[in-house]
Amino acid sequence: MDEIAKYNQGRWRRLVDANAVFTRPALDLDAETARRRLDPNGHLGAIDGKHVLVLAGGGGQQSVAFALLGARVVVFDLSDAQLARDREAAAHHGVEIRTVEGDMRDLSAFEAAAFDIVSQPYSLNFVPDCRAVFREVARILRPGGRYCVDVATPYVLGVGERDFDGEGYVVKLPYLQGALLETPDATWVAGGRAIEPSREYRQTLAAVINGLVDSGFLITHLDEGLHTDPDPHATPGSWDHFNAIVPPWLSFWAVRER
């Protein structure tokens, strides 16, 4: 385990202790709400019986949603504390999932072509080079398998609601692939508790798009942002206003070519 992994592992343990937003298990799901959470526009197709890997997505949210839709689910995450939340959520819903601890850059725990679907919620920016992850995912996905991965909008990584200058949100950091940015969490993430800053790495559009293509993926769809009802009239400098002006996330949907 290198220093990047050690930092992320320790930070996520403290986020779990603080009951941060992305560590709270989804305990109120049924099949309908699970589908809306995972795939509201039907990009994944039928899920029942599929072998699904939730990659670097512990916390008991995506894993149980897939399981409620009949998938055979494995969760792979660096954080033992986050994986414990997955087991808690699975017990609550009465579904089976398997948890495996490890680094997204090394998926040697799995055989080639082991999965039909790999779902990676926001985590790619915690490692320096997305292309290392894409190569691993390509190996473990079956031909025709689907990969959904969330990534920060690269132009605005490191910009947040604190950067409002009275007129807009100032973009000021160099646009370099793999650049390390330390960013304090928004105040709502951990309920006001102070946690060490997030260490994230810029993944440029070229690195993401070309990395997927070079690893044998066909990009089939792109979603911009996860905030479904942005409010441009929210208080400037607030998280809601920031989301309306600067959509912070991209979701890529891709198919492993045959």
GROMACS .gro file of C-alpha atoms in nm:
model
  258
    1MET     CA    1   0.000   0.000   0.000
    2ASP     CA    2   0.154   0.331  -0.108
    3GLU     CA    3   0.112   0.670   0.061
    4ILE     CA    4  -0.182   0.762  -0.163
    5ALA     CA    5  -0.375   0.455  -0.050
    6LYS     CA    6  -0.279   0.501   0.316
    7TYR     CA    7  -0.402   0.860   0.317
    8ASN     CA    8  -0.730   0.772   0.150
    9GLN     CA    9  -0.790   0.475   0.377
   10GLY     CA   10  -0.733   0.676   0.694
   11ARG     CA   11  -0.943   0.967   0.572
   12TRP     CA   12  -1.240   0.749   0.483
   13ARG     CA   13  -1.224   0.580   0.822
   14ARG     CA   14  -1.262   0.921   0.984
   15LEU     CA   15  -1.542   1.015   0.744
   16VAL     CA   16  -1.727   0.700   0.847
   17ASP     CA   17  -1.675   0.788   1.214
   18ALA     CA   18  -1.827   1.130   1.139
   19ASN     CA   19  -2.120   0.968   0.952
   20ALA     CA   20  -2.041   1.177   0.644
   21VAL     CA   21  -2.298   1.188   0.364
   22PHE     CA   22  -2.130   0.937   0.135
   23THR     CA   23  -2.083   0.683   0.415
   24ARG     CA   24  -2.449   0.649   0.511
   25PRO     CA   25  -2.606   0.319   0.402
   26ALA     CA   26  -2.920   0.335   0.189
   27LEU     CA   27  -3.172   0.166   0.418
   28ASP     CA   28  -3.493   0.286   0.254
   29LEU     CA   29  -3.466   0.129  -0.092
   30ASP     CA   30  -3.698  -0.098  -0.284
   31ALA     CA   31  -3.663  -0.222  -0.642
   32GLU     CA   32  -3.815   0.092  -0.792
   33THR     CA   33  -3.603   0.339  -0.596
   34ALA     CA   34  -3.295   0.122  -0.649
   35ARG     CA   35  -3.340   0.144  -1.025
   36ARG     CA   36  -3.386   0.521  -1.011
   37ARG     CA   37  -3.071   0.555  -0.802
   38LEU     CA   38  -2.854   0.347  -1.033
   39ASP     CA   39  -2.990   0.384  -1.382
   40PRO     CA   40  -3.283   0.622  -1.427
   41ASN     CA   41  -3.243   0.634  -1.806
   42GLY     CA   42  -3.202   0.261  -1.868
   43HIS     CA   43  -2.844   0.254  -1.990
   44LEU     CA   44  -2.759  -0.072  -1.811
   45GLY     CA   45  -3.044  -0.281  -1.944
   46ALA     CA   46  -3.151  -0.591  -1.752
   47ILE     CA   47  -2.964  -0.633  -1.423
   48ASP     CA   48  -3.122  -0.947  -1.277
   49GLY     CA   49  -2.865  -1.227  -1.259
   50LYS     CA   50  -2.577  -1.010  -1.379
   51HIS     CA   51  -2.237  -1.020  -1.212
   52VAL     CA   52  -2.174  -0.666  -1.087
   53LEU     CA   53  -1.865  -0.507  -0.938
   54VAL     CA   54  -1.917  -0.186  -0.741
   55LEU     CA   55  -1.567  -0.042  -0.771
   56ALA     CA   56  -1.430   0.189  -0.502
   57GLY     CA   57  -1.791   0.246  -0.401
   58GLY     CA   58  -1.828   0.123  -0.045
   59GLY     CA   59  -2.076   0.276   0.194
   60GLY     CA   60  -2.383   0.057   0.148
   61GLN     CA   61  -2.553   0.258  -0.125
   62GLN     CA   62  -2.493   0.124  -0.477
   63SER     CA   63  -2.424  -0.234  -0.370
   64VAL     CA   64  -2.761  -0.300  -0.209
   65ALA     CA   65  -2.939  -0.119  -0.492
   66PHE     CA   66  -2.791  -0.365  -0.742
   67ALA     CA   67  -2.868  -0.658  -0.513
   68LEU     CA   68  -3.232  -0.553  -0.480
   69LEU     CA   69  -3.252  -0.568  -0.861
   70GLY     CA   70  -3.132  -0.928  -0.859
   71ALA     CA   71  -2.763  -0.879  -0.937
   72ARG     CA   72  -2.480  -1.089  -0.795
   73VAL     CA   73  -2.278  -0.812  -0.631
   74VAL     CA   74  -1.917  -0.769  -0.524
   75VAL     CA   75  -1.803  -0.444  -0.360
   76PHE     CA   76  -1.434  -0.358  -0.390
   77ASP     CA   77  -1.311  -0.070  -0.177
   78LEU     CA   78  -0.997   0.050  -0.003
   79SER     CA   79  -1.183   0.128   0.321
   80ASP     CA   80  -1.270  -0.152   0.561
   81ALA     CA   81  -1.498   0.093   0.741
   82GLN     CA   82  -1.693   0.165   0.423
   83LEU     CA   83  -1.722  -0.206   0.344
   84ALA     CA   84  -1.868  -0.261   0.690
   85ARG     CA   85  -2.145  -0.019   0.590
   86ASP     CA   86  -2.216  -0.236   0.286
   87ARG     CA   87  -2.251  -0.544   0.502
   88GLU     CA   88  -2.480  -0.351   0.737
   89ALA     CA   89  -2.702  -0.243   0.448
   90ALA     CA   90  -2.712  -0.594   0.300
   91ALA     CA   91  -2.821  -0.741   0.635
   92HIS     CA   92  -3.090  -0.474   0.666
   93HIS     CA   93  -3.235  -0.553   0.322
   94GLY     CA   94  -3.185  -0.928   0.346
   95VAL     CA   95  -2.967  -0.948   0.034
   96GLU     CA   96  -2.630  -1.108  -0.032
   97ILE     CA   97  -2.321  -0.917  -0.137
   98ARG     CA   98  -1.950  -0.996  -0.118
   99THR     CA   99  -1.700  -0.738   0.004
  100VAL     CA  100  -1.331  -0.728  -0.096
  101GLU     CA  101  -1.078  -0.478   0.035
  102GLY     CA  102  -0.825  -0.338  -0.210
  103ASP     CA  103  -0.694  -0.058  -0.432
  104MET     CA  104  -0.882   0.026  -0.754
  105ARG     CA  105  -0.549   0.035  -0.938
  106ASP     CA  106  -0.497  -0.339  -0.879
  107LEU     CA  107  -0.789  -0.572  -0.953
  108SER     CA  108  -0.578  -0.888  -0.962
  109ALA     CA  109  -0.812  -1.035  -0.700
  110PHE     CA  110  -1.052  -1.103  -0.989
  111GLU     CA  111  -1.024  -1.326  -1.292
  112ALA     CA  112  -1.041  -1.189  -1.644
  113ALA     CA  113  -1.392  -1.133  -1.783
  114ALA     CA  114  -1.549  -1.194  -1.441
  115PHE     CA  115  -1.817  -0.921  -1.452
  116ASP     CA  116  -2.102  -0.803  -1.672
  117ILE     CA  117  -2.118  -0.457  -1.515
  118VAL     CA  118  -1.865  -0.239  -1.334
  119SER     CA  119  -2.016   0.060  -1.156
  120GLN     CA  120  -1.774   0.316  -1.016
  121PRO     CA  121  -1.932   0.603  -0.822
  122TYR     CA  122  -1.719   0.909  -0.751
  123SER     CA  123  -1.372   0.784  -0.660
  124LEU     CA  124  -1.158   0.803  -0.974
  125ASN     CA  125  -1.007   1.136  -0.872
  126PHE     CA  126  -0.847   0.984  -0.562
  127VAL     CA  127  -0.571   0.825  -0.775
  128PRO     CA  128  -0.320   1.007  -0.998
  129ASP     CA  129  -0.396   0.839  -1.331
  130CYS     CA  130  -0.740   0.717  -1.438
  131ARG     CA  131  -0.587   0.514  -1.720
  132ALA     CA  132  -0.437   0.265  -1.477
  133VAL     CA  133  -0.788   0.196  -1.347
  134PHE     CA  134  -0.941   0.169  -1.695
  135ARG     CA  135  -0.691  -0.099  -1.797
  136GLU     CA  136  -0.781  -0.304  -1.491
  137VAL     CA  137  -1.154  -0.264  -1.550
  138ALA     CA  138  -1.118  -0.366  -1.915
  139ARG     CA  139  -0.950  -0.690  -1.810
  140ILE     CA  140  -1.221  -0.798  -1.567
  141LEU     CA  141  -1.522  -0.696  -1.783
  142ARG     CA  142  -1.670  -0.947  -2.024
  143PRO     CA  143  -1.693  -0.848  -2.391
  144GLY     CA  144  -2.004  -0.635  -2.424
  145GLY     CA  145  -1.993  -0.558  -2.051
  146ARG     CA  146  -2.090  -0.211  -1.930
  147TYR     CA  147  -1.887   0.037  -1.728
  148CYS     CA  148  -2.031   0.345  -1.559
  149VAL     CA  149  -1.779   0.578  -1.397
  150ASP     CA  150  -1.815   0.918  -1.231
  151VAL     CA  151  -1.538   1.177  -1.247
  152ALA     CA  152  -1.497   1.541  -1.150
  153THR     CA  153  -1.554   1.794  -1.426
  154PRO     CA  154  -1.182   1.851  -1.487
  155TYR     CA  155  -1.189   2.224  -1.554
  156VAL     CA  156  -1.335   2.302  -1.214
  157LEU     CA  157  -1.178   2.039  -0.988
  158GLY     CA  158  -1.063   2.223  -0.677
  159VAL     CA  159  -1.322   2.498  -0.717
  160GLY     CA  160  -1.601   2.512  -0.460
  161GLU     CA  161  -1.863   2.734  -0.307
  162ARG     CA  162  -1.590   2.909  -0.105
  163ASP     CA  163  -1.448   3.047  -0.431
  164PHE     CA  164  -1.738   3.279  -0.505
  165ASP     CA  165  -1.590   3.628  -0.557
  166GLY     CA  166  -1.913   3.825  -0.574
  167GLU     CA  167  -1.968   3.761  -0.944
  168GLY     CA  168  -1.877   3.400  -1.010
  169TYR     CA  169  -1.659   3.104  -0.913
  170VAL     CA  170  -1.293   3.166  -0.984
  171VAL     CA  171  -1.102   2.901  -1.181
  172LYS     CA  172  -0.736   2.951  -1.100
  173LEU     CA  173  -0.548   2.619  -1.076
  174PRO     CA  174  -0.332   2.482  -1.360
  175TYR     CA  175  -0.503   2.237  -1.594
  176LEU     CA  176  -0.255   1.951  -1.570
  177GLN     CA  177  -0.323   1.578  -1.584
  178GLY     CA  178  -0.252   1.418  -1.247
  179ALA     CA  179  -0.210   1.748  -1.062
  180LEU     CA  180  -0.266   1.702  -0.688
  181LEU     CA  181  -0.526   1.928  -0.530
  182GLU     CA  182  -0.609   1.940  -0.159
  183THR     CA  183  -0.964   2.058  -0.103
  184PRO     CA  184  -1.159   2.094   0.223
  185ASP     CA  185  -1.494   1.918   0.214
  186ALA     CA  186  -1.812   2.122   0.192
  187THR     CA  187  -1.946   2.190   0.541
  188TRP     CA  188  -2.244   1.960   0.490
  189VAL     CA  189  -2.036   1.652   0.404
  190ALA     CA  190  -1.941   1.553   0.760
  191GLY     CA  191  -2.194   1.752   0.956
  192GLY     CA  192  -1.951   2.029   1.044
  193ARG     CA  193  -1.678   1.798   1.175
  194ALA     CA  194  -1.325   1.885   1.068
  195ILE     CA  195  -1.169   1.609   0.855
  196GLU     CA  196  -0.835   1.635   0.677
  197PRO     CA  197  -0.876   1.772   0.322
  198SER     CA  198  -0.957   1.555   0.025
  199ARG     CA  199  -0.652   1.477  -0.185
  200GLU     CA  200  -0.771   1.454  -0.543
  201TYR     CA  201  -0.593   1.440  -0.877
  202ARG     CA  202  -0.709   1.618  -1.188
  203GLN     CA  203  -0.813   1.380  -1.466
  204THR     CA  204  -0.823   1.578  -1.789
  205LEU     CA  205  -1.090   1.514  -2.050
  206ALA     CA  206  -0.822   1.382  -2.283
  207ALA     CA  207  -0.700   1.135  -2.022
  208VAL     CA  208  -1.052   1.011  -1.947
  209ILE     CA  209  -1.185   0.988  -2.302
  210ASN     CA  210  -0.868   0.860  -2.467
  211GLY     CA  211  -0.800   0.634  -2.170
  212LEU     CA  212  -1.137   0.464  -2.211
  213VAL     CA  213  -1.099   0.431  -2.587
  214ASP     CA  214  -0.741   0.303  -2.565
  215SER     CA  215  -0.852   0.041  -2.311
  216GLY     CA  216  -1.110  -0.096  -2.552
  217PHE     CA  217  -1.424   0.089  -2.445
  218LEU     CA  218  -1.691   0.243  -2.663
  219ILE     CA  219  -1.839   0.550  -2.490
  220THR     CA  220  -2.215   0.534  -2.529
  221HIS     CA  221  -2.344   0.821  -2.316
  222LEU     CA  222  -2.236   1.114  -2.099
  223ASP     CA  223  -2.432   1.273  -1.814
  224GLU     CA  224  -2.329   1.616  -1.686
  225GLY     CA  225  -2.368   1.659  -1.314
  226LEU     CA  226  -2.565   1.465  -1.054
  227HIS     CA  227  -2.779   1.756  -0.932
  228THR     CA  228  -3.114   1.694  -1.100
  229ASP     CA  229  -3.284   2.020  -1.001
  230PRO     CA  230  -3.024   2.300  -0.985
  231ASP     CA  231  -3.134   2.631  -0.839
  232PRO     CA  232  -2.960   2.931  -0.998
  233HIS     CA  233  -3.149   3.156  -0.758
  234ALA     CA  234  -2.999   2.996  -0.447
  235THR     CA  235  -2.779   3.209  -0.223
  236PRO     CA  236  -2.452   3.288  -0.406
  237GLY     CA  237  -2.165   3.108  -0.240
  238SER     CA  238  -2.388   2.821  -0.125
  239TRP     CA  239  -2.349   2.460  -0.237
  240ASP     CA  240  -2.684   2.470  -0.424
  241HIS     CA  241  -2.584   2.783  -0.615
  242PHE     CA  242  -2.242   2.640  -0.695
  243ASN     CA  243  -2.406   2.324  -0.838
  244ALA     CA  244  -2.633   2.533  -1.057
  245ILE     CA  245  -2.346   2.739  -1.201
  246VAL     CA  246  -2.063   2.482  -1.204
  247PRO     CA  247  -2.185   2.121  -1.251
  248PRO     CA  248  -1.909   1.939  -1.064
  249TRP     CA  249  -1.941   1.582  -1.196
  250LEU     CA  250  -1.948   1.386  -1.520
  251SER     CA  251  -2.080   1.031  -1.560
  252PHE     CA  252  -1.939   0.826  -1.849
  253TRP     CA  253  -2.124   0.517  -1.974
  254ALA     CA  254  -1.918   0.278  -2.181
  255VAL     CA  255  -1.926  -0.073  -2.330
  256ARG     CA  256  -1.631  -0.311  -2.346
  257GLU     CA  257  -1.593  -0.376  -2.716
  258ARG     CA  258  -1.589  -0.734  -2.839
   0.00000   0.00000   0.00000
